PDB file of C-alpha atoms in Angstrom:
ATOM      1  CA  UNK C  41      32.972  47.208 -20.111  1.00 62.00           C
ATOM      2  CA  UNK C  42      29.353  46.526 -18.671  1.00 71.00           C
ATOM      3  CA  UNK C  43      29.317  42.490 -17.983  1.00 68.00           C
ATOM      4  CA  UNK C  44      25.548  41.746 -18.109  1.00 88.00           C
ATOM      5  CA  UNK C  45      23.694  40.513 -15.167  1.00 88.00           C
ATOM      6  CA  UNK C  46      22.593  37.139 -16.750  1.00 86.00           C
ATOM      7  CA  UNK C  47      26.366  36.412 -17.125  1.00 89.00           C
ATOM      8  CA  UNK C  48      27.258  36.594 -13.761  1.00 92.00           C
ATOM      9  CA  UNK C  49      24.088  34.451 -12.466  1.00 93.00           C
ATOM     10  CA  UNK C  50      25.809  32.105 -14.988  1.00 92.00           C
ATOM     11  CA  UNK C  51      29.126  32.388 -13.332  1.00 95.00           C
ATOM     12  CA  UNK C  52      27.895  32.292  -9.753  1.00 94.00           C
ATOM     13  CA  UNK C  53      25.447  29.095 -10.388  1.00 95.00           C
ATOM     14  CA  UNK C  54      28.319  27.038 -12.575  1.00 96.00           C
ATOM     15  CA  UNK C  55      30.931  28.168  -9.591  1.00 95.00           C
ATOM     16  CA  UNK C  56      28.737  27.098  -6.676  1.00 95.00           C
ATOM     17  CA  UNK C  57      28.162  23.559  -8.702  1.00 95.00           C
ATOM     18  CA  UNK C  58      31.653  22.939  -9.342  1.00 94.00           C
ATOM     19  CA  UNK C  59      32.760  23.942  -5.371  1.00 93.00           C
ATOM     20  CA  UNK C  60      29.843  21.894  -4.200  1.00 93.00           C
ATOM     21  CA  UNK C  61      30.683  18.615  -6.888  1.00 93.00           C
ATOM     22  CA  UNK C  62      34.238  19.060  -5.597  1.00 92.00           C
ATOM     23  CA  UNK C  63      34.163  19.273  -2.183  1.00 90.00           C
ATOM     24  CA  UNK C  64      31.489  16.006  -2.343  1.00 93.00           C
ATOM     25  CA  UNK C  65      34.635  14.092  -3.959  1.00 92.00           C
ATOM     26  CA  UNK C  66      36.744  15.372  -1.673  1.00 90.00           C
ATOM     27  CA  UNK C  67      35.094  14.291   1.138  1.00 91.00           C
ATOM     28  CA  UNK C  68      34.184  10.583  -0.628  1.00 94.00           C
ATOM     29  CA  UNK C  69      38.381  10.518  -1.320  1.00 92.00           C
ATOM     30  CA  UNK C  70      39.260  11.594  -4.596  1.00 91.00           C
ATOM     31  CA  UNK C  71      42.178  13.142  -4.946  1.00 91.00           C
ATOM     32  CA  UNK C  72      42.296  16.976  -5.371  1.00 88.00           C
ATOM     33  CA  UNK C  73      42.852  16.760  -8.963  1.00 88.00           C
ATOM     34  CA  UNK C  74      40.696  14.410  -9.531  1.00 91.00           C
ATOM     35  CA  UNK C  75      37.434  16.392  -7.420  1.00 91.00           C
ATOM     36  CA  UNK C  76      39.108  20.070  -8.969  1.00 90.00           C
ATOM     37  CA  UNK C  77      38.300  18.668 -12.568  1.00 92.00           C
ATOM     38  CA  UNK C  78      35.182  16.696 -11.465  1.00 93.00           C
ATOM     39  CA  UNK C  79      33.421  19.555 -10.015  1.00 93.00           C
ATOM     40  CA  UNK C  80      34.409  21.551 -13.321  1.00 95.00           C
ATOM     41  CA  UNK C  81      33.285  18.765 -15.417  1.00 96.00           C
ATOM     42  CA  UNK C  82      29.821  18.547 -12.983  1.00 96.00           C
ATOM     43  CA  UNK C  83      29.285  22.475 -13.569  1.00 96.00           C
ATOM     44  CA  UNK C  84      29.893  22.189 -17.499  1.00 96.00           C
ATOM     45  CA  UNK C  85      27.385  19.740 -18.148  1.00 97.00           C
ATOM     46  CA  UNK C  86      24.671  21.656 -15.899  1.00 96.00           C
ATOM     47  CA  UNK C  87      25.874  24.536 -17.982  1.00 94.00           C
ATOM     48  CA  UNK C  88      25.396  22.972 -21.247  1.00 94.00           C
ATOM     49  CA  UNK C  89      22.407  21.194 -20.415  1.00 93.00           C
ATOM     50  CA  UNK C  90      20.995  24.985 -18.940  1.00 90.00           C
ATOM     51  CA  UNK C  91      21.766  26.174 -22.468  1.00 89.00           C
ATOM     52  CA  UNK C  92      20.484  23.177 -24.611  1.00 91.00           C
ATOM     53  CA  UNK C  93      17.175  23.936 -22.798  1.00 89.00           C
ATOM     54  CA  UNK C  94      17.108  27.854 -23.902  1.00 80.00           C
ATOM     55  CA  UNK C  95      17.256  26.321 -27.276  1.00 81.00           C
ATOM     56  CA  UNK C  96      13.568  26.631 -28.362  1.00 85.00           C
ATOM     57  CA  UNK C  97      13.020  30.108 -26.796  1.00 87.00           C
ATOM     58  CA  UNK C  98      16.028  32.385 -26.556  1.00 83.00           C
ATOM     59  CA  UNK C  99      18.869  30.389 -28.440  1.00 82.00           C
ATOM     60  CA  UNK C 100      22.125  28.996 -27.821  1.00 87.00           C
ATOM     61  CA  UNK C 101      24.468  31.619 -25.998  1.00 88.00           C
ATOM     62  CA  UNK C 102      27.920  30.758 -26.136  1.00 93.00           C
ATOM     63  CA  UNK C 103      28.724  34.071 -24.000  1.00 91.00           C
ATOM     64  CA  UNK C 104      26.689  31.979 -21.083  1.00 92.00           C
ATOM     65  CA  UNK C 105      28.931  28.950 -21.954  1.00 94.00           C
ATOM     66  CA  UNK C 106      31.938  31.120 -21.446  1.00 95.00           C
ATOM     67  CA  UNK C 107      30.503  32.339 -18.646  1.00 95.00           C
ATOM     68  CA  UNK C 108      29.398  29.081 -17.520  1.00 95.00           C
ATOM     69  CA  UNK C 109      33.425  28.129 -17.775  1.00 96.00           C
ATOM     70  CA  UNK C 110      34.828  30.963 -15.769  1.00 95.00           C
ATOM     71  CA  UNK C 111      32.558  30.088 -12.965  1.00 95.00           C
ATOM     72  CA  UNK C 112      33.407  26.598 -13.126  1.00 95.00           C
ATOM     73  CA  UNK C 113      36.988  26.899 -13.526  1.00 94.00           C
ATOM     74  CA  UNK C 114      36.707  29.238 -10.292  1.00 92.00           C
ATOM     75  CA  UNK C 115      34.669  27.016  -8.526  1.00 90.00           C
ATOM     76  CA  UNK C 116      36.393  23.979  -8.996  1.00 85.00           C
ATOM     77  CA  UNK C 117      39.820  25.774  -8.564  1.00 83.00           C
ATOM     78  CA  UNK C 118      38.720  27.157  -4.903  1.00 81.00           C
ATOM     79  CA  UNK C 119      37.420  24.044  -3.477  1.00 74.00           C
ATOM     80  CA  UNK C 120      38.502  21.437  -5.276  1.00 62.00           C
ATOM     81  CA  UNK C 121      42.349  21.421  -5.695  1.00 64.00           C
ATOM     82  CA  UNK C 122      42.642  22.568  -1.396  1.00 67.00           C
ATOM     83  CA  UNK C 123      42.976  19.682   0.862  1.00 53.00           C
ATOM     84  CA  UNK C 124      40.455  18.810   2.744  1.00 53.00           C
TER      85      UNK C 124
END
């Protein structure tokens, strides 16, 4: 299965949001939990907001937003839930 390029420029960006977003709570003292799901929640909303945008010219994708999840997830998992 070919996974399109635009897919994985949605996974990268959402997964370099959520590390950054967690790592930032980390480092203010959340707990890893706490910056995992924040930096997946920060990543989500950049997603949807990304997509909400497209809306007028090339549609809703809900493949991004799936992609948009897995980078997120990943992101936030990597970064967020390691101590600091």
């Amino acid at each position: 299965m070919k996974v399109q390029k635009d897919k994985l420029v949605h996974a990268g960006a959402c997964a370099a949001i959520a590390a950054g977003a967690a790592v930032a709570l980390r480092l203010l003292g959340s707990p890893a939990v706490a910056a995992g799901t924040g930096g997946v929640m920060a990543a989500m909303a950049a997603g949807a907001a990304k997509e909400y945008g497209d809306r007028p010219t090339t549609g809703w994708d809900w493949a991004d937003i799936a992609a948009d999840a897995i980078g997120a997830v990943a992101g936030g998992a990597a970064l967020g839930y390691l101590s600091l």
